């Protein structure tokens, strides 16, 4: 994930503990989550990385059983769905980002917190404006987390088009899958029934040495919004060679992420 997922935990004084991710959908591995959770765990932040939701049924079951709160990091997944439910509405809180690289990008920094819990929502609103309610009557020490009005206005204009943006991204992803999938040495991760979070093998895990590129896949129960179309390039230095090849043809790419979080 991006640094912010762990940084926000550290800033509260808590200790981030990392759980492993699935090599196929790239999201939180529920089995590893279950192993790492302890009586000192306050909250779990599953990330809906690259635009598709983590395995929320299992994550919620594990956390509910232990009374642990769930905060969905939906920064890359605005409009994504898990079994028909919108990303960010399944856990106790959902967070979204309107940084320019996200699916609903602004011209600066902004974000959104959502919750179905009335009380926690009210507290979040207080914290947003220096804890004041009404104005100049402060109930707690909050901060200034208001969105710039110009940015809000821009996002208001773009928001009605989010469905079209998503459809375009999905069409692009389908085009990549078809065009790239037709090439020799290219394999689709996952396959038939979708989520590979349950110890399924990836195409690079043995048998097929001829595989050089693994395409991303959407789990059957997920509506993927493709914030990123993420390839896995097998073989030492092949990734960097491919990136240079594309750069020479003025095709932009990015390594998501060059240093994994647990190594920072
Ligand atoms: C972008 C991003 C964030 C942080 O969003 P900001 O608006 O930059 O604070 C958090 N988590 C993930 C997964 C992101 O991609």
GROMACS .gro file of C-alpha atoms and ligand atoms in nm:
model
  279
    1UNK     CA    1   0.000   0.000   0.000
    2UNK     CA    2   0.087   0.367  -0.005
    3UNK     CA    3   0.266   0.509   0.300
    4UNK     CA    4  -0.040   0.700   0.427
    5UNK     CA    5  -0.217   0.380   0.536
    6UNK     CA    6   0.049   0.317   0.799
    7UNK     CA    7   0.151   0.678   0.860
    8UNK     CA    8  -0.192   0.770   0.994
    9UNK     CA    9  -0.169   0.487   1.246
   10UNK     CA   10   0.177   0.591   1.364
   11UNK     CA   11   0.067   0.954   1.407
   12UNK     CA   12  -0.195   0.850   1.662
   13UNK     CA   13   0.081   0.690   1.869
   14UNK     CA   14  -0.030   0.339   1.779
   15UNK     CA   15   0.192   0.077   1.621
   16UNK     CA   16   0.119  -0.039   1.269
   17UNK     CA   17   0.145  -0.416   1.226
   18UNK     CA   18   0.165  -0.545   0.872
   19UNK     CA   19  -0.016  -0.848   0.741
   20UNK     CA   20   0.072  -1.012   0.414
   21UNK     CA   21  -0.105  -0.952   0.086
   22UNK     CA   22  -0.234  -1.193  -0.175
   23UNK     CA   23   0.001  -1.222  -0.473
   24UNK     CA   24  -0.301  -1.236  -0.700
   25UNK     CA   25  -0.550  -0.964  -0.602
   26UNK     CA   26  -0.278  -0.778  -0.405
   27UNK     CA   27  -0.513  -0.722  -0.111
   28UNK     CA   28  -0.501  -0.823   0.255
   29UNK     CA   29  -0.468  -1.198   0.311
   30UNK     CA   30  -0.741  -1.282   0.566
   31UNK     CA   31  -0.554  -1.588   0.693
   32UNK     CA   32  -0.249  -1.381   0.778
   33UNK     CA   33  -0.471  -1.115   0.935
   34UNK     CA   34  -0.623  -1.380   1.164
   35UNK     CA   35  -0.274  -1.491   1.267
   36UNK     CA   36  -0.151  -1.141   1.351
   37UNK     CA   37  -0.449  -0.999   1.535
   38UNK     CA   38  -0.405  -0.985   1.915
   39UNK     CA   39  -0.587  -0.850   2.219
   40UNK     CA   40  -0.397  -0.523   2.163
   41UNK     CA   41  -0.532  -0.476   1.810
   42UNK     CA   42  -0.764  -0.174   1.800
   43UNK     CA   43  -0.846  -0.151   1.434
   44UNK     CA   44  -0.771  -0.310   1.100
   45UNK     CA   45  -0.726  -0.112   0.778
   46UNK     CA   46  -0.784  -0.328   0.473
   47UNK     CA   47  -0.673  -0.148   0.158
   48UNK     CA   48  -0.876  -0.182  -0.161
   49UNK     CA   49  -0.562  -0.164  -0.369
   50UNK     CA   50  -0.556  -0.064  -0.735
   51UNK     CA   51  -0.936  -0.037  -0.742
   52UNK     CA   52  -1.081  -0.364  -0.619
   53UNK     CA   53  -1.206  -0.456  -0.275
   54UNK     CA   54  -1.031  -0.679  -0.029
   55UNK     CA   55  -1.202  -1.000   0.090
   56UNK     CA   56  -1.440  -0.810   0.318
   57UNK     CA   57  -1.670  -1.092   0.436
   58UNK     CA   58  -1.383  -1.277   0.597
   59UNK     CA   59  -1.210  -0.963   0.721
   60UNK     CA   60  -1.532  -0.839   0.885
   61UNK     CA   61  -1.599  -1.179   1.042
   62UNK     CA   62  -1.248  -1.193   1.190
   63UNK     CA   63  -1.273  -0.837   1.325
   64UNK     CA   64  -1.632  -0.852   1.453
   65UNK     CA   65  -1.559  -1.170   1.644
   66UNK     CA   66  -1.282  -0.986   1.830
   67UNK     CA   67  -1.451  -0.645   1.860
   68UNK     CA   68  -1.193  -0.478   1.637
   69UNK     CA   69  -1.294  -0.176   1.428
   70UNK     CA   70  -1.250  -0.181   1.051
   71UNK     CA   71  -1.144   0.123   0.848
   72UNK     CA   72  -1.152   0.066   0.474
   73UNK     CA   73  -0.878   0.243   0.281
   74UNK     CA   74  -1.072   0.312  -0.037
   75UNK     CA   75  -0.836   0.583  -0.166
   76UNK     CA   76  -0.798   0.390  -0.490
   77UNK     CA   77  -1.146   0.240  -0.494
   78UNK     CA   78  -1.414   0.510  -0.511
   79UNK     CA   79  -1.717   0.340  -0.669
   80UNK     CA   80  -1.574  -0.012  -0.643
   81UNK     CA   81  -1.810  -0.279  -0.512
   82UNK     CA   82  -1.776  -0.598  -0.312
   83UNK     CA   83  -2.068  -0.838  -0.357
   84UNK     CA   84  -2.289  -0.543  -0.451
   85UNK     CA   85  -2.179  -0.324  -0.158
   86UNK     CA   86  -1.991  -0.001  -0.218
   87UNK     CA   87  -1.632   0.019  -0.103
   88UNK     CA   88  -1.613   0.217   0.218
   89UNK     CA   89  -1.962   0.124   0.342
   90UNK     CA   90  -1.879  -0.221   0.479
   91UNK     CA   91  -1.647  -0.140   0.768
   92UNK     CA   92  -1.695   0.117   1.045
   93UNK     CA   93  -1.530   0.389   0.838
   94UNK     CA   94  -1.427   0.430   0.478
   95UNK     CA   95  -1.172   0.680   0.353
   96UNK     CA   96  -1.126   0.817   0.003
   97UNK     CA   97  -0.874   1.045  -0.162
   98UNK     CA   98  -0.924   1.306  -0.432
   99UNK     CA   99  -0.552   1.341  -0.501
  100UNK     CA  100  -0.508   1.401  -0.877
  101UNK     CA  101  -0.396   1.042  -0.946
  102UNK     CA  102  -0.718   0.893  -0.805
  103UNK     CA  103  -1.027   0.810  -1.006
  104UNK     CA  104  -1.201   1.127  -0.896
  105UNK     CA  105  -0.901   1.357  -0.901
  106UNK     CA  106  -0.902   1.720  -0.793
  107UNK     CA  107  -0.644   1.991  -0.858
  108UNK     CA  108  -0.491   1.949  -0.517
  109UNK     CA  109  -0.530   1.754  -0.199
  110UNK     CA  110  -0.862   1.651  -0.057
  111UNK     CA  111  -1.030   1.344   0.080
  112UNK     CA  112  -1.345   1.205   0.233
  113UNK     CA  113  -1.436   1.001   0.536
  114UNK     CA  114  -1.761   0.804   0.537
  115UNK     CA  115  -1.936   0.611   0.811
  116UNK     CA  116  -2.276   0.461   0.881
  117UNK     CA  117  -2.225   0.514   1.255
  118UNK     CA  118  -2.413   0.826   1.356
  119UNK     CA  119  -2.209   0.896   1.668
  120UNK     CA  120  -1.869   0.849   1.510
  121UNK     CA  121  -1.977   1.060   1.215
  122UNK     CA  122  -2.071   1.341   1.451
  123UNK     CA  123  -1.733   1.317   1.620
  124UNK     CA  124  -1.555   1.323   1.285
  125UNK     CA  125  -1.747   1.639   1.192
  126UNK     CA  126  -1.636   1.800   1.517
  127UNK     CA  127  -1.272   1.706   1.466
  128UNK     CA  128  -1.291   1.850   1.115
  129UNK     CA  129  -1.348   2.206   1.236
  130UNK     CA  130  -1.129   2.243   1.544
  131UNK     CA  131  -1.390   2.061   1.753
  132UNK     CA  132  -1.634   2.351   1.740
  133UNK     CA  133  -2.011   2.314   1.749
  134UNK     CA  134  -2.169   2.562   1.714
  135UNK     CA  135  -1.904   2.789   1.567
  136UNK     CA  136  -1.657   2.920   1.830
  137UNK     CA  137  -1.785   2.681   2.099
  138UNK     CA  138  -1.519   2.412   2.119
  139UNK     CA  139  -1.606   2.067   2.250
  140UNK     CA  140  -1.267   1.909   2.182
  141UNK     CA  141  -0.933   1.972   2.019
  142UNK     CA  142  -0.971   1.896   1.652
  143UNK     CA  143  -0.795   2.039   1.350
  144UNK     CA  144  -0.862   2.209   1.022
  145UNK     CA  145  -0.963   1.930   0.789
  146UNK     CA  146  -1.189   2.136   0.565
  147UNK     CA  147  -1.181   2.098   0.190
  148UNK     CA  148  -1.082   2.404  -0.009
  149UNK     CA  149  -1.407   2.546  -0.156
  150UNK     CA  150  -1.261   2.586  -0.506
  151UNK     CA  151  -1.154   2.223  -0.501
  152UNK     CA  152  -1.495   2.118  -0.370
  153UNK     CA  153  -1.656   2.308  -0.658
  154UNK     CA  154  -1.438   2.130  -0.914
  155UNK     CA  155  -1.509   1.789  -0.761
  156UNK     CA  156  -1.879   1.875  -0.766
  157UNK     CA  157  -1.859   1.931  -1.141
  158UNK     CA  158  -1.663   1.609  -1.203
  159UNK     CA  159  -1.857   1.384  -0.964
  160UNK     CA  160  -2.165   1.329  -1.188
  161UNK     CA  161  -1.925   1.189  -1.452
  162UNK     CA  162  -1.762   0.934  -1.222
  163UNK     CA  163  -1.970   0.653  -1.374
  164UNK     CA  164  -1.843   0.739  -1.724
  165UNK     CA  165  -1.482   0.760  -1.604
  166UNK     CA  166  -1.518   0.418  -1.444
  167UNK     CA  167  -1.676   0.267  -1.756
  168UNK     CA  168  -1.388   0.402  -1.967
  169UNK     CA  169  -1.132   0.252  -1.730
  170UNK     CA  170  -1.313  -0.082  -1.736
  171UNK     CA  171  -1.321  -0.076  -2.118
  172UNK     CA  172  -0.948   0.004  -2.124
  173UNK     CA  173  -0.874  -0.281  -1.882
  174UNK     CA  174  -1.079  -0.519  -2.099
  175UNK     CA  175  -0.884  -0.403  -2.404
  176UNK     CA  176  -0.549  -0.461  -2.230
  177UNK     CA  177  -0.662  -0.805  -2.115
  178UNK     CA  178  -0.764  -0.903  -2.465
  179UNK     CA  179  -0.471  -0.752  -2.655
  180UNK     CA  180  -0.198  -0.848  -2.408
  181UNK     CA  181  -0.362  -1.183  -2.329
  182UNK     CA  182  -0.319  -1.284  -2.693
  183UNK     CA  183   0.061  -1.257  -2.671
  184UNK     CA  184   0.290  -1.552  -2.600
  185UNK     CA  185   0.420  -1.573  -2.244
  186UNK     CA  186   0.135  -1.371  -2.099
  187UNK     CA  187  -0.087  -1.526  -1.833
  188UNK     CA  188  -0.394  -1.406  -1.650
  189UNK     CA  189  -0.368  -1.414  -1.272
  190UNK     CA  190  -0.647  -1.586  -1.092
  191UNK     CA  191  -0.892  -1.725  -1.335
  192UNK     CA  192  -1.229  -1.885  -1.302
  193UNK     CA  193  -1.387  -1.820  -0.966
  194UNK     CA  194  -1.212  -1.501  -0.882
  195UNK     CA  195  -1.050  -1.443  -0.549
  196UNK     CA  196  -0.720  -1.611  -0.492
  197UNK     CA  197  -0.684  -1.505  -0.134
  198UNK     CA  198  -0.710  -1.866  -0.028
  199UNK     CA  199  -0.366  -1.995  -0.109
  200UNK     CA  200  -0.424  -2.049  -0.477
  201UNK     CA  201  -0.122  -2.072  -0.696
  202UNK     CA  202  -0.012  -1.790  -0.921
  203UNK     CA  203   0.113  -1.856  -1.275
  204UNK     CA  204   0.470  -1.784  -1.164
  205UNK     CA  205   0.469  -2.036  -0.881
  206UNK     CA  206   0.641  -2.325  -1.051
  207UNK     CA  207   0.525  -2.520  -1.349
  208UNK     CA  208   0.503  -2.261  -1.623
  209UNK     CA  209   0.851  -2.120  -1.672
  210UNK     CA  210   0.742  -1.971  -2.002
  211UNK     CA  211   0.524  -1.709  -1.832
  212UNK     CA  212   0.687  -1.365  -1.846
  213UNK     CA  213   0.400  -1.132  -1.777
  214UNK     CA  214   0.103  -1.178  -1.545
  215UNK     CA  215  -0.205  -0.967  -1.608
  216UNK     CA  216  -0.424  -0.847  -1.322
  217UNK     CA  217  -0.771  -0.985  -1.280
  218UNK     CA  218  -1.093  -0.879  -1.115
  219UNK     CA  219  -1.246  -1.123  -0.867
  220UNK     CA  220  -1.588  -1.239  -0.988
  221UNK     CA  221  -1.768  -1.081  -0.691
  222UNK     CA  222  -1.585  -0.748  -0.727
  223UNK     CA  223  -1.662  -0.443  -0.935
  224UNK     CA  224  -1.306  -0.335  -1.016
  225UNK     CA  225  -1.260   0.033  -1.099
  226UNK     CA  226  -0.901  -0.001  -1.221
  227UNK     CA  227  -0.726   0.289  -1.052
  228UNK     CA  228  -0.417   0.104  -1.171
  229UNK     CA  229  -0.376  -0.173  -1.426
  230UNK     CA  230  -0.093  -0.359  -1.258
  231UNK     CA  231   0.128  -0.605  -1.442
  232UNK     CA  232   0.365  -0.849  -1.276
  233UNK     CA  233   0.680  -0.886  -1.481
  234UNK     CA  234   0.866  -1.208  -1.409
  235UNK     CA  235   1.240  -1.248  -1.430
  236UNK     CA  236   1.521  -1.041  -1.288
  237UNK     CA  237   1.539  -0.683  -1.422
  238UNK     CA  238   1.270  -0.759  -1.679
  239UNK     CA  239   1.037  -0.509  -1.515
  240UNK     CA  240   1.281  -0.223  -1.549
  241UNK     CA  241   1.356  -0.323  -1.908
  242UNK     CA  242   0.985  -0.317  -1.991
  243UNK     CA  243   0.944   0.017  -1.819
  244UNK     CA  244   1.230   0.163  -2.025
  245UNK     CA  245   1.087   0.014  -2.345
  246UNK     CA  246   0.754   0.184  -2.274
  247UNK     CA  247   0.916   0.511  -2.168
  248UNK     CA  248   1.107   0.526  -2.496
  249UNK     CA  249   0.768   0.514  -2.666
  250UNK     CA  250   0.632   0.783  -2.433
  251UNK     CA  251   0.402   0.545  -2.248
  252UNK     CA  252   0.388   0.631  -1.882
  253UNK     CA  253   0.419   0.365  -1.614
  254UNK     CA  254   0.488   0.364  -1.244
  255UNK     CA  255   0.618   0.103  -1.003
  256UNK     CA  256   0.350   0.053  -0.735
  257UNK     CA  257   0.545   0.046  -0.500
  258UNK     CA  258   0.925   0.037  -0.533
  259UNK     CA  259   0.983  -0.027  -0.160
  260UNK     CA  260   0.718  -0.234   0.018
  261UNK     CA  261   0.573  -0.077   0.332
  262UNK     CA  262   0.722  -0.325   0.583
  263UNK     CA  263   1.069  -0.235   0.451
  264UNK     CA  264   1.033   0.142   0.502
  265LIG     C1  265  -0.349   0.795  -0.220
  265LIG     C2  266  -0.363   0.697  -0.113
  265LIG     C3  267  -0.380   0.734   0.020
  265LIG     C4  268  -0.365   0.876   0.071
  265LIG     O1  269  -0.438   0.970   0.010
  265LIG     P1  270  -0.397   1.124   0.030
  265LIG     O2  271  -0.514   1.197  -0.024
  265LIG     O3  272  -0.271   1.145  -0.047
  265LIG     O4  273  -0.377   1.144   0.176
  265LIG     C5  274  -0.402   0.637   0.115
  265LIG     N1  275  -0.408   0.509   0.082
  265LIG     C6  276  -0.390   0.467  -0.046
  265LIG     C7  277  -0.398   0.322  -0.076
  265LIG     C8  278  -0.367   0.559  -0.148
  265LIG     O5  279  -0.347   0.517  -0.271
   0.00000   0.00000   0.00000
